[in-house]
mmCIF file of C-alpha atoms and ligand atoms in Angstrom:
data_model
loop_
_atom_site.group_PDB
_atom_site.id
_atom_site.type_symbol
_atom_site.label_atom_id
_atom_site.label_comp_id
_atom_site.label_asym_id
_atom_site.label_seq_id
_atom_site.Cartn_x
_atom_site.Cartn_y
_atom_site.Cartn_z
ATOM 1 C CA MET A 2 19.748 1.420 5.148
ATOM 2 C CA SER A 3 21.745 3.416 6.988
ATOM 3 C CA SER A 4 23.278 2.337 10.250
ATOM 4 C CA VAL A 5 23.394 5.791 11.834
ATOM 5 C CA LYS A 6 20.403 6.710 14.168
ATOM 6 C CA THR A 7 19.406 9.726 12.651
ATOM 7 C CA ILE A 8 18.320 13.237 14.934
ATOM 8 C CA LEU A 9 15.611 15.385 13.888
ATOM 9 C CA PRO A 10 14.533 18.556 14.028
ATOM 10 C CA PRO A 11 14.123 19.919 16.926
ATOM 11 C CA ALA A 12 16.762 19.211 18.893
ATOM 12 C CA MET A 13 20.371 21.024 19.850
ATOM 13 C CA LEU A 14 23.332 20.511 17.961
ATOM 14 C CA GLY A 15 26.465 21.309 18.923
ATOM 15 C CA MET A 16 29.241 23.668 17.236
ATOM 16 C CA LEU A 17 32.570 24.181 18.396
ATOM 17 C CA GLY A 18 33.962 27.526 17.452
ATOM 18 C CA GLY A 19 31.980 31.069 17.024
ATOM 19 C CA GLY A 20 33.893 32.017 13.753
ATOM 20 C CA GLN A 21 32.254 32.682 10.311
ATOM 21 C CA LEU A 22 31.726 29.581 9.817
ATOM 22 C CA GLY A 23 30.298 28.742 13.141
ATOM 23 C CA ARG A 24 27.825 31.152 11.841
ATOM 24 C CA PHE A 25 26.310 29.572 8.465
ATOM 25 C CA PHE A 26 25.990 26.707 10.081
ATOM 26 C CA VAL A 27 24.067 27.926 12.329
ATOM 27 C CA ILE A 28 22.205 29.797 9.803
ATOM 28 C CA ALA A 29 21.382 26.398 8.055
ATOM 29 C CA ALA A 30 20.248 24.380 11.262
ATOM 30 C CA HIS A 31 18.487 26.782 12.083
ATOM 31 C CA GLU A 32 16.795 26.471 8.403
ATOM 32 C CA MET A 33 16.604 23.037 9.066
ATOM 33 C CA GLY A 34 14.674 23.496 12.139
ATOM 34 C CA TYR A 35 17.356 22.391 14.245
ATOM 35 C CA LYS A 36 18.486 24.683 17.951
ATOM 36 C CA VAL A 37 22.242 24.670 18.075
ATOM 37 C CA ALA A 38 24.496 26.132 21.356
ATOM 38 C CA VAL A 39 28.219 27.111 20.334
ATOM 39 C CA LEU A 40 30.914 27.381 22.341
ATOM 40 C CA ASP A 41 33.411 30.245 22.182
ATOM 41 C CA PRO A 42 35.158 32.200 24.789
ATOM 42 C CA ASP A 43 34.619 35.571 22.580
ATOM 43 C CA ARG A 44 31.469 37.323 23.838
ATOM 44 C CA ASN A 45 30.996 39.015 20.479
ATOM 45 C CA SER A 46 31.290 35.745 18.443
ATOM 46 C CA PRO A 47 29.700 35.795 15.059
ATOM 47 C CA ALA A 48 28.359 32.385 15.613
ATOM 48 C CA GLY A 49 26.839 32.791 19.124
ATOM 49 C CA LYS A 50 24.917 35.656 18.700
ATOM 50 C CA ILE A 51 22.702 34.193 16.827
ATOM 51 C CA ALA A 52 22.745 30.975 19.114
ATOM 52 C CA ASP A 53 20.385 29.295 20.756
ATOM 53 C CA VAL A 54 22.618 28.399 23.350
ATOM 54 C CA HIS A 55 25.583 30.655 23.463
ATOM 55 C CA LEU A 56 28.746 28.138 25.605
ATOM 56 C CA CYS A 57 31.265 31.381 26.472
ATOM 57 C CA ALA A 58 34.322 29.674 27.903
ATOM 58 C CA ALA A 59 37.306 27.845 26.599
ATOM 59 C CA TYR A 60 38.062 24.971 24.982
ATOM 60 C CA ASP A 61 38.627 22.955 27.568
ATOM 61 C CA ASP A 62 36.364 24.541 30.118
ATOM 62 C CA GLU A 63 35.205 21.361 31.785
ATOM 63 C CA THR A 64 31.947 22.001 33.294
ATOM 64 C CA ALA A 65 31.206 24.002 29.335
ATOM 65 C CA LEU A 66 31.960 20.794 27.900
ATOM 66 C CA GLN A 67 29.900 18.957 30.803
ATOM 67 C CA SER A 68 27.032 20.815 29.735
ATOM 68 C CA LEU A 69 27.662 21.073 26.397
ATOM 69 C CA ALA A 70 27.325 17.545 25.819
ATOM 70 C CA GLU A 71 24.601 16.842 28.042
ATOM 71 C CA GLN A 72 22.583 19.877 26.250
ATOM 72 C CA CYS A 73 23.209 18.580 21.838
ATOM 73 C CA ALA A 74 23.162 15.250 20.696
ATOM 74 C CA ALA A 75 25.557 15.336 18.660
ATOM 75 C CA ILE A 76 28.860 17.656 18.006
ATOM 76 C CA THR A 77 30.649 19.219 15.277
ATOM 77 C CA THR A 78 33.977 21.957 15.097
ATOM 78 C CA GLU A 79 34.050 24.777 12.532
ATOM 79 C CA PHE A 80 38.030 24.934 13.104
ATOM 80 C CA GLU A 81 40.811 23.237 13.535
ATOM 81 C CA ASN A 82 42.366 24.115 16.392
ATOM 82 C CA VAL A 83 40.595 22.549 19.279
ATOM 83 C CA PRO A 84 42.266 20.662 21.555
ATOM 84 C CA ALA A 85 41.799 16.457 20.356
ATOM 85 C CA SER A 86 41.277 15.943 24.101
ATOM 86 C CA THR A 87 38.199 18.188 23.876
ATOM 87 C CA LEU A 88 37.587 15.855 20.733
ATOM 88 C CA GLU A 89 38.173 13.147 22.849
ATOM 89 C CA PHE A 90 36.308 14.251 25.939
ATOM 90 C CA LEU A 91 33.029 15.235 24.080
ATOM 91 C CA ALA A 92 33.231 11.487 22.450
ATOM 92 C CA GLN A 93 33.105 9.607 25.697
ATOM 93 C CA HIS A 94 28.826 11.052 25.663
ATOM 94 C CA ARG A 95 28.056 11.890 22.072
ATOM 95 C CA THR A 96 28.421 11.916 18.324
ATOM 96 C CA VAL A 97 31.352 13.801 17.235
ATOM 97 C CA ARG A 98 31.719 14.475 13.687
ATOM 98 C CA PRO A 99 34.760 15.113 12.041
ATOM 99 C CA ALA A 100 36.502 12.681 14.207
ATOM 100 C CA ALA A 101 38.643 14.146 16.773
ATOM 101 C CA ALA A 102 41.214 11.188 15.128
ATOM 102 C CA SER A 103 40.605 13.809 11.447
ATOM 103 C CA VAL A 104 40.998 16.705 12.677
ATOM 104 C CA ALA A 105 44.586 15.950 15.161
ATOM 105 C CA ILE A 106 45.727 15.194 11.422
ATOM 106 C CA ALA A 107 44.625 18.229 9.952
ATOM 107 C CA GLN A 108 45.972 19.985 13.221
ATOM 108 C CA ASN A 109 49.596 19.296 11.872
ATOM 109 C CA ARG A 110 51.189 20.699 9.015
ATOM 110 C CA VAL A 111 53.825 17.506 9.706
ATOM 111 C CA ALA A 112 51.036 14.804 10.355
ATOM 112 C CA GLU A 113 48.825 16.741 7.816
ATOM 113 C CA LYS A 114 52.196 15.981 4.987
ATOM 114 C CA ASN A 115 53.215 12.738 5.987
ATOM 115 C CA PHE A 116 49.743 12.033 5.902
ATOM 116 C CA PHE A 117 49.173 13.054 2.423
ATOM 117 C CA ARG A 118 53.379 12.050 1.315
ATOM 118 C CA ASP A 119 52.632 8.141 3.222
ATOM 119 C CA SER A 120 48.951 7.514 1.429
ATOM 120 C CA GLY A 121 50.074 7.651 -2.078
ATOM 121 C CA PHE A 122 48.901 11.271 -2.551
ATOM 122 C CA PRO A 123 51.592 14.415 -4.556
ATOM 123 C CA VAL A 124 52.545 16.928 -2.399
ATOM 124 C CA ALA A 125 54.845 19.757 -2.891
ATOM 125 C CA PRO A 126 58.845 18.339 -2.086
ATOM 126 C CA TYR A 127 59.185 19.182 1.211
ATOM 127 C CA ALA A 128 61.383 18.328 4.864
ATOM 128 C CA VAL A 129 59.824 17.965 8.401
ATOM 129 C CA ILE A 130 62.293 20.842 10.682
ATOM 130 C CA GLU A 131 62.361 20.227 14.430
ATOM 131 C CA GLN A 132 65.222 21.901 15.367
ATOM 132 C CA ALA A 133 67.754 24.267 13.974
ATOM 133 C CA ILE A 134 70.234 21.221 12.652
ATOM 134 C CA ASP A 135 67.333 20.348 10.094
ATOM 135 C CA ILE A 136 67.647 23.061 8.532
ATOM 136 C CA PRO A 137 71.873 22.835 7.178
ATOM 137 C CA ALA A 138 70.584 19.038 6.717
ATOM 138 C CA ALA A 139 67.704 19.772 4.371
ATOM 139 C CA ASP A 140 67.814 18.842 0.810
ATOM 140 C CA SER A 141 69.107 22.673 -0.658
ATOM 141 C CA GLY A 142 66.765 21.608 -4.113
ATOM 142 C CA LEU A 143 64.215 23.146 -2.289
ATOM 143 C CA TYR A 144 65.496 26.489 -2.100
ATOM 144 C CA PRO A 145 63.412 28.749 -3.264
ATOM 145 C CA ALA A 146 61.530 27.695 -0.797
ATOM 146 C CA ILE A 147 58.395 28.551 2.188
ATOM 147 C CA LEU A 148 59.093 27.759 5.777
ATOM 148 C CA LYS A 149 55.856 26.601 7.018
ATOM 149 C CA VAL A 150 54.790 26.508 11.659
ATOM 150 C CA ALA A 151 53.151 22.837 11.580
ATOM 151 C CA ARG A 152 50.797 24.157 14.417
ATOM 152 C CA PHE A 153 48.220 27.291 14.004
ATOM 153 C CA GLY A 154 48.792 28.516 10.608
ATOM 154 C CA TYR A 155 46.382 29.612 8.937
ATOM 155 C CA ASP A 156 45.957 32.447 6.318
ATOM 156 C CA GLY A 157 49.279 32.750 5.535
ATOM 157 C CA LYS A 158 50.038 33.918 9.604
ATOM 158 C CA GLY A 159 53.347 31.469 10.308
ATOM 159 C CA GLN A 160 54.536 31.481 6.853
ATOM 160 C CA ALA A 161 58.209 33.553 5.545
ATOM 161 C CA ARG A 162 59.576 32.537 2.448
ATOM 162 C CA VAL A 163 63.207 32.275 1.842
ATOM 163 C CA ALA A 164 65.346 31.757 -0.403
ATOM 164 C CA THR A 165 68.754 30.726 1.383
ATOM 165 C CA PRO A 166 68.957 28.046 4.514
ATOM 166 C CA GLU A 167 70.623 31.530 6.486
ATOM 167 C CA GLU A 168 67.444 32.801 5.532
ATOM 168 C CA ALA A 169 65.217 29.901 6.991
ATOM 169 C CA SER A 170 67.757 29.519 10.335
ATOM 170 C CA ALA A 171 66.233 33.182 10.640
ATOM 171 C CA ALA A 172 62.550 32.572 10.008
ATOM 172 C CA PHE A 173 62.299 29.161 11.923
ATOM 173 C CA GLU A 174 64.431 31.640 14.944
ATOM 174 C CA LYS A 175 61.467 34.243 14.453
ATOM 175 C CA PHE A 176 58.800 31.498 15.201
ATOM 176 C CA GLY A 177 60.137 30.822 17.911
ATOM 177 C CA ALA A 178 62.346 27.874 17.113
ATOM 178 C CA GLU A 179 58.269 25.719 16.714
ATOM 179 C CA VAL A 180 58.408 22.593 14.720
ATOM 180 C CA CYS A 181 57.896 23.499 10.976
ATOM 181 C CA VAL A 182 57.785 22.550 6.832
ATOM 182 C CA LEU A 183 59.930 24.082 4.862
ATOM 183 C CA GLU A 184 58.614 23.721 1.324
ATOM 184 C CA ARG A 185 59.634 24.040 -2.214
ATOM 185 C CA MET A 186 58.528 27.554 -3.796
ATOM 186 C CA LEU A 187 55.846 26.439 -6.597
ATOM 187 C CA ARG A 188 55.668 28.259 -9.592
ATOM 188 C CA LEU A 189 52.505 28.004 -9.672
ATOM 189 C CA ASP A 190 49.106 27.877 -12.667
ATOM 190 C CA TYR A 191 46.618 28.179 -10.240
ATOM 191 C CA GLU A 192 45.345 26.932 -7.194
ATOM 192 C CA VAL A 193 42.258 24.575 -6.781
ATOM 193 C CA SER A 194 39.938 23.061 -4.082
ATOM 194 C CA VAL A 195 37.405 20.751 -3.593
ATOM 195 C CA VAL A 196 34.873 20.809 -0.602
ATOM 196 C CA LEU A 197 33.043 17.048 0.028
ATOM 197 C CA ALA A 198 30.762 15.969 2.874
ATOM 198 C CA ARG A 199 30.997 12.514 3.543
ATOM 199 C CA ASP A 200 28.244 10.328 6.102
ATOM 200 C CA ALA A 201 29.441 7.473 8.363
ATOM 201 C CA ASP A 202 28.473 5.619 5.709
ATOM 202 C CA GLY A 203 31.059 6.256 3.613
ATOM 203 C CA ASN A 204 28.242 8.171 1.045
ATOM 204 C CA VAL A 205 30.624 11.272 -0.436
ATOM 205 C CA GLU A 206 29.268 14.348 -2.308
ATOM 206 C CA THR A 207 31.427 16.283 -3.874
ATOM 207 C CA PHE A 208 31.326 19.951 -4.439
ATOM 208 C CA PRO A 209 32.830 21.666 -7.640
ATOM 209 C CA ALA A 210 35.966 22.615 -8.055
ATOM 210 C CA ALA A 211 36.691 26.300 -7.061
ATOM 211 C CA GLU A 212 39.318 28.100 -8.315
ATOM 212 C CA ASN A 213 40.857 30.468 -6.403
ATOM 213 C CA SER A 214 43.405 33.043 -5.992
ATOM 214 C CA HIS A 215 44.634 34.365 -3.204
ATOM 215 C CA LEU A 216 46.452 37.979 -1.852
ATOM 216 C CA ASN A 217 48.827 38.533 0.953
ATOM 217 C CA GLY A 218 48.598 34.411 1.705
ATOM 218 C CA ILE A 219 44.521 35.015 2.360
ATOM 219 C CA LEU A 220 41.835 34.234 -0.355
ATOM 220 C CA ASP A 221 40.702 36.549 -1.871
ATOM 221 C CA VAL A 222 38.377 35.171 -4.672
ATOM 222 C CA SER A 223 36.937 32.076 -5.451
ATOM 223 C CA ILE A 224 35.443 30.957 -9.796
ATOM 224 C CA ALA A 225 33.249 28.200 -9.664
ATOM 225 C CA PRO A 226 33.640 25.276 -11.046
ATOM 226 C CA ALA A 227 37.015 26.287 -12.133
ATOM 227 C CA ARG A 228 38.429 26.899 -15.540
ATOM 228 C CA GLY A 229 40.631 26.238 -17.326
ATOM 229 C CA ASP A 230 41.315 21.782 -18.250
ATOM 230 C CA ALA A 231 38.053 19.095 -17.104
ATOM 231 C CA ALA A 232 40.359 16.690 -16.186
ATOM 232 C CA ILE A 233 42.559 18.495 -13.066
ATOM 233 C CA ARG A 234 38.626 19.478 -12.181
ATOM 234 C CA GLU A 235 37.713 15.434 -12.309
ATOM 235 C CA GLN A 236 41.299 14.637 -11.225
ATOM 236 C CA ALA A 237 40.929 17.038 -7.812
ATOM 237 C CA ARG A 238 37.552 15.778 -6.945
ATOM 238 C CA GLN A 239 38.437 11.984 -6.680
ATOM 239 C CA LEU A 240 41.842 12.842 -5.067
ATOM 240 C CA ALA A 241 39.710 14.704 -2.504
ATOM 241 C CA VAL A 242 37.799 11.529 -1.957
ATOM 242 C CA ASP A 243 39.866 9.913 -2.270
ATOM 243 C CA VAL A 244 41.863 11.779 0.898
ATOM 244 C CA ALA A 245 38.284 11.192 2.314
ATOM 245 C CA GLN A 246 38.188 7.673 1.629
ATOM 246 C CA LYS A 247 42.031 7.351 3.232
ATOM 247 C CA LEU A 248 40.619 8.727 6.572
ATOM 248 C CA ASN A 249 37.422 7.204 6.407
ATOM 249 C CA TYR A 250 35.727 10.493 7.045
ATOM 250 C CA THR A 251 32.929 11.542 8.050
ATOM 251 C CA GLY A 252 31.899 15.421 8.132
ATOM 252 C CA VAL A 253 32.606 18.557 5.212
ATOM 253 C CA LEU A 254 35.906 18.280 4.262
ATOM 254 C CA GLY A 255 37.759 20.562 1.921
ATOM 255 C CA VAL A 256 41.474 19.321 0.050
ATOM 256 C CA GLU A 257 43.680 23.018 -1.306
ATOM 257 C CA PHE A 258 44.731 22.047 -4.486
ATOM 258 C CA PHE A 259 47.736 23.772 -6.637
ATOM 259 C CA VAL A 260 47.771 22.757 -9.869
ATOM 260 C CA SER A 261 51.963 24.105 -10.935
ATOM 261 C CA GLN A 262 53.139 22.950 -14.277
ATOM 262 C CA GLY A 263 49.889 21.834 -15.134
ATOM 263 C CA ARG A 264 50.347 19.265 -12.091
ATOM 264 C CA LEU A 265 47.697 18.868 -9.722
ATOM 265 C CA LEU A 266 48.781 18.567 -6.402
ATOM 266 C CA VAL A 267 48.160 18.259 -3.100
ATOM 267 C CA ASN A 268 49.081 21.358 -0.117
ATOM 268 C CA GLU A 269 46.215 21.240 2.678
ATOM 269 C CA MET A 270 43.118 20.051 4.109
ATOM 270 C CA ALA A 271 40.762 21.569 6.439
ATOM 271 C CA PRO A 272 38.000 19.488 8.844
ATOM 272 C CA ARG A 273 34.977 21.584 7.959
ATOM 273 C CA PRO A 274 33.961 24.118 5.247
ATOM 274 C CA HIS A 275 35.849 25.646 3.388
ATOM 275 C CA ASN A 276 36.039 29.986 2.664
ATOM 276 C CA SER A 277 36.632 28.703 -0.791
ATOM 277 C CA GLY A 278 32.369 26.875 -0.609
ATOM 278 C CA HIS A 279 31.298 30.107 0.657
ATOM 279 C CA TYR A 280 29.709 30.014 -2.980
ATOM 280 C CA THR A 281 27.743 26.855 -2.911
ATOM 281 C CA ILE A 282 25.493 28.395 -0.273
ATOM 282 C CA ASP A 283 24.416 30.690 -3.780
ATOM 283 C CA ALA A 284 24.631 28.414 -6.201
ATOM 284 C CA CYS A 285 24.438 25.157 -5.454
ATOM 285 C CA VAL A 286 21.010 23.303 -3.899
ATOM 286 C CA THR A 287 23.162 21.840 -0.964
ATOM 287 C CA SER A 288 25.430 24.538 0.658
ATOM 288 C CA GLN A 289 28.176 23.122 2.735
ATOM 289 C CA PHE A 290 26.578 23.875 5.564
ATOM 290 C CA GLU A 291 24.116 22.495 5.356
ATOM 291 C CA GLN A 292 25.707 19.063 4.100
ATOM 292 C CA GLN A 293 27.243 19.556 8.032
ATOM 293 C CA VAL A 294 23.944 19.439 9.532
ATOM 294 C CA ARG A 295 23.232 16.973 7.856
ATOM 295 C CA VAL A 296 25.283 14.743 8.310
ATOM 296 C CA LEU A 297 26.327 15.675 11.973
ATOM 297 C CA ALA A 298 22.044 14.679 12.077
ATOM 298 C CA GLY A 299 23.179 11.613 10.138
ATOM 299 C CA LEU A 300 20.209 12.468 7.668
ATOM 300 C CA PRO A 301 20.722 11.920 3.785
ATOM 301 C CA LEU A 302 23.657 14.018 2.231
ATOM 302 C CA GLY A 303 21.648 17.124 -0.505
ATOM 303 C CA ASP A 304 23.011 17.117 -3.844
ATOM 304 C CA ALA A 305 26.005 18.869 -4.247
ATOM 305 C CA ARG A 306 24.773 20.393 -7.798
ATOM 306 C CA GLN A 307 26.123 23.486 -8.658
ATOM 307 C CA HIS A 308 22.890 25.742 -10.663
ATOM 308 C CA SER A 309 24.725 28.793 -11.844
ATOM 309 C CA PRO A 310 28.319 29.872 -12.289
ATOM 310 C CA ALA A 311 29.718 31.777 -9.360
ATOM 311 C CA VAL A 312 32.010 34.082 -7.972
ATOM 312 C CA MET A 313 32.661 34.261 -4.849
ATOM 313 C CA VAL A 314 34.770 37.781 -3.272
ATOM 314 C CA ASN A 315 36.378 38.003 0.245
ATOM 315 C CA LEU A 316 35.803 40.630 2.341
ATOM 316 C CA LEU A 317 38.532 42.171 4.689
ATOM 317 C CA GLY A 318 38.420 44.634 7.002
ATOM 318 C CA ASP A 319 40.957 46.873 5.188
ATOM 319 C CA ILE A 320 38.196 48.178 3.027
ATOM 320 C CA TRP A 321 37.137 50.082 5.801
ATOM 321 C CA SER A 322 39.634 51.850 7.215
ATOM 322 C CA ARG A 323 38.149 54.757 5.074
ATOM 323 C CA GLY A 324 34.711 54.293 6.459
ATOM 324 C CA GLU A 325 31.496 51.863 5.753
ATOM 325 C CA PRO A 326 31.949 50.792 2.457
ATOM 326 C CA SER A 327 29.934 51.861 -0.199
ATOM 327 C CA TRP A 328 27.352 49.230 -0.200
ATOM 328 C CA ASP A 329 24.944 50.365 -2.326
ATOM 329 C CA ALA A 330 27.241 50.062 -4.473
ATOM 330 C CA ALA A 331 27.896 47.096 -4.597
ATOM 331 C CA TYR A 332 23.637 46.758 -4.440
ATOM 332 C CA ALA A 333 22.960 48.197 -7.928
ATOM 333 C CA GLU A 334 24.534 44.356 -9.079
ATOM 334 C CA PRO A 335 21.328 42.067 -9.622
ATOM 335 C CA GLY A 336 23.434 38.594 -8.802
ATOM 336 C CA LEU A 337 24.743 39.934 -5.749
ATOM 337 C CA LYS A 338 24.338 38.170 -2.478
ATOM 338 C CA MET A 339 26.109 39.782 0.356
ATOM 339 C CA HIS A 340 27.410 38.406 3.508
ATOM 340 C CA LEU A 341 28.264 39.927 6.343
ATOM 341 C CA TYR A 342 29.528 38.853 9.260
ATOM 342 C CA GLY A 343 29.089 40.811 11.689
ATOM 343 C CA LYS A 344 32.115 41.096 13.741
ATOM 344 C CA HIS A 345 32.002 44.606 15.647
ATOM 345 C CA GLU A 346 35.789 45.602 14.752
ATOM 346 C CA ALA A 347 37.225 45.355 10.956
ATOM 347 C CA ARG A 348 41.512 44.775 11.499
ATOM 348 C CA PRO A 349 43.342 44.793 8.149
ATOM 349 C CA GLY A 350 43.285 41.057 7.364
ATOM 350 C CA ARG A 351 40.323 40.228 9.182
ATOM 351 C CA LYS A 352 37.400 38.073 7.405
ATOM 352 C CA MET A 353 34.400 40.730 7.791
ATOM 353 C CA GLY A 354 32.550 39.267 4.868
ATOM 354 C CA HIS A 355 31.982 37.865 1.430
ATOM 355 C CA PHE A 356 29.545 37.896 -1.120
ATOM 356 C CA THR A 357 28.935 36.062 -3.825
ATOM 357 C CA VAL A 358 27.869 36.513 -7.913
ATOM 358 C CA VAL A 359 25.936 34.405 -9.485
ATOM 359 C CA GLY A 360 24.774 34.449 -13.328
ATOM 360 C CA ASP A 361 23.778 32.604 -16.115
ATOM 361 C CA LYS A 362 27.297 33.132 -17.675
ATOM 362 C CA ALA A 363 30.764 32.166 -16.164
ATOM 363 C CA ASP A 364 32.493 35.241 -17.780
ATOM 364 C CA GLN A 365 30.063 37.841 -17.070
ATOM 365 C CA THR A 366 29.470 37.234 -13.203
ATOM 366 C CA LEU A 367 32.969 37.258 -13.308
ATOM 367 C CA GLN A 368 33.477 40.695 -14.779
ATOM 368 C CA GLY A 369 30.133 41.175 -12.705
ATOM 369 C CA ALA A 370 32.284 40.586 -9.127
ATOM 370 C CA LEU A 371 35.541 41.834 -10.007
ATOM 371 C CA LYS A 372 33.403 45.198 -10.455
ATOM 372 C CA VAL A 373 31.738 45.534 -7.409
ATOM 373 C CA ARG A 374 35.306 44.542 -5.061
ATOM 374 C CA HIS A 375 36.591 47.039 -7.218
ATOM 375 C CA LEU A 376 34.243 49.672 -6.395
ATOM 376 C CA LEU A 377 34.280 48.702 -2.556
ATOM 377 C CA GLY A 378 38.317 47.749 -2.531
HETATM 378 P P1 ADP B 29 47.380 28.807 4.764
HETATM 379 O O1 ADP B 29 46.136 28.477 4.520
HETATM 380 O O2 ADP B 29 46.957 27.794 5.798
HETATM 381 O O3 ADP B 29 47.954 30.111 5.111
HETATM 382 P P2 ADP B 29 48.818 27.550 2.942
HETATM 383 O O4 ADP B 29 49.817 26.411 3.270
HETATM 384 O O5 ADP B 29 46.921 26.789 1.576
HETATM 385 O O6 ADP B 29 49.207 27.769 4.217
HETATM 386 O O7 ADP B 29 49.375 28.670 2.131
HETATM 387 C C1 ADP B 29 48.379 29.854 2.085
HETATM 388 C C2 ADP B 29 48.548 29.920 0.097
HETATM 389 O O8 ADP B 29 49.829 30.316 0.576
HETATM 390 C C3 ADP B 29 48.134 29.120 -0.953
HETATM 391 O O9 ADP B 29 47.009 29.125 -0.953
HETATM 392 C C4 ADP B 29 49.172 29.883 -1.540
HETATM 393 O O10 ADP B 29 49.239 30.754 -1.860
HETATM 394 C C5 ADP B 29 50.861 29.769 -1.482
HETATM 395 N N1 ADP B 29 51.835 28.885 -1.415
HETATM 396 C C6 ADP B 29 51.578 27.824 -0.052
HETATM 397 N N2 ADP B 29 52.840 27.153 -0.460
HETATM 398 C C7 ADP B 29 53.015 27.744 -1.092
HETATM 399 C C8 ADP B 29 54.201 26.744 -2.303
HETATM 400 N N3 ADP B 29 55.129 25.189 -1.592
HETATM 401 N N4 ADP B 29 54.504 27.192 -3.501
HETATM 402 C C9 ADP B 29 53.223 28.326 -4.015
HETATM 403 N N5 ADP B 29 52.612 29.776 -3.190
HETATM 404 C C10 ADP B 29 52.409 28.570 -2.354
HETATM 405 MG MG1 MG B 30 45.510 26.971 2.903
#
């Protein structure tokens, strides 16, 4: 028997953030019979537009947080940069998952890297840069390196590739002398990620590892399950479970890995569903978003089994540069599942949607997805 009180439909669930991840949460919650209140300052946020209640306010707006706590039985987040004080405030009144302490680690690269290293998880060699003089003092063996800001970096933003301490110092100044991590640039064989759900009783369901390729620091294509060595997939799964256990994590967690010279290294984690887990919507018994609803509501975790090979492709604003993409050509692919996020403005680099191609055979699925990507690109 679970020790956790179950929240049943038609209760209202709360979501901090109104982006596409929040929107998929709203869709999953609606399908399951729940209502959702979304807090997001953007009037046109993708999740806010389809939620039962949209609190259009800042993440530290006390009146809005009060209202969220009053209306919702439990509250979760779709992004890691919610102020810790917001989660702590809400947790005084309602169940909040994941816990503020887990989010605090995931939202700061220094805390995150130190947590991985101190817990014995393999990571790329790095140094913490708090001030300019930390750069000449850092191990010269780290170069060529990547300098990454500790806070608010995403999709490769707040990152600079640096070949020398001089370049690192210039990049550090360019980032406004914010605390950074200086990390060795690895030669990557490939990248994988594992999304899992862990409930309040410690039960875990892991989705199959996805193989990810990035373009300009932004996820481009995810192949699920990941190809290559089965031992790597199993090791990634186990490491992701260990990370969740070590955090005593409750919620959906995405863990990114590098495979470099045959070795698996932990890159970073996200205390929420992950872009590379979007394939689960169309190719798994339970999606990562349904798992997020289940954990939040205290329901048993769903079966994370993947029933079909799948390839997911992100659609960035760039492909709108010459008008609406050729949707009719895309829909000619029979296994294609299209997901557009309802964002008004298509800016370069902005995630506007994604599609997943599912099929019987992994290689045909990949060919189909790449064909559609080419047609839309
Ligand atoms: P974020 O996803 O928050 O932008 P990441 O640290 O995951 O930041 O970096 C984005 C991408 O940049 C990675 O998925 C990987 O492709 C590349 N990258 C990041 N760090 C390294 C590294 N140390 N060596 C090689 N490639 C890296
Ligand atoms: Mg990343």
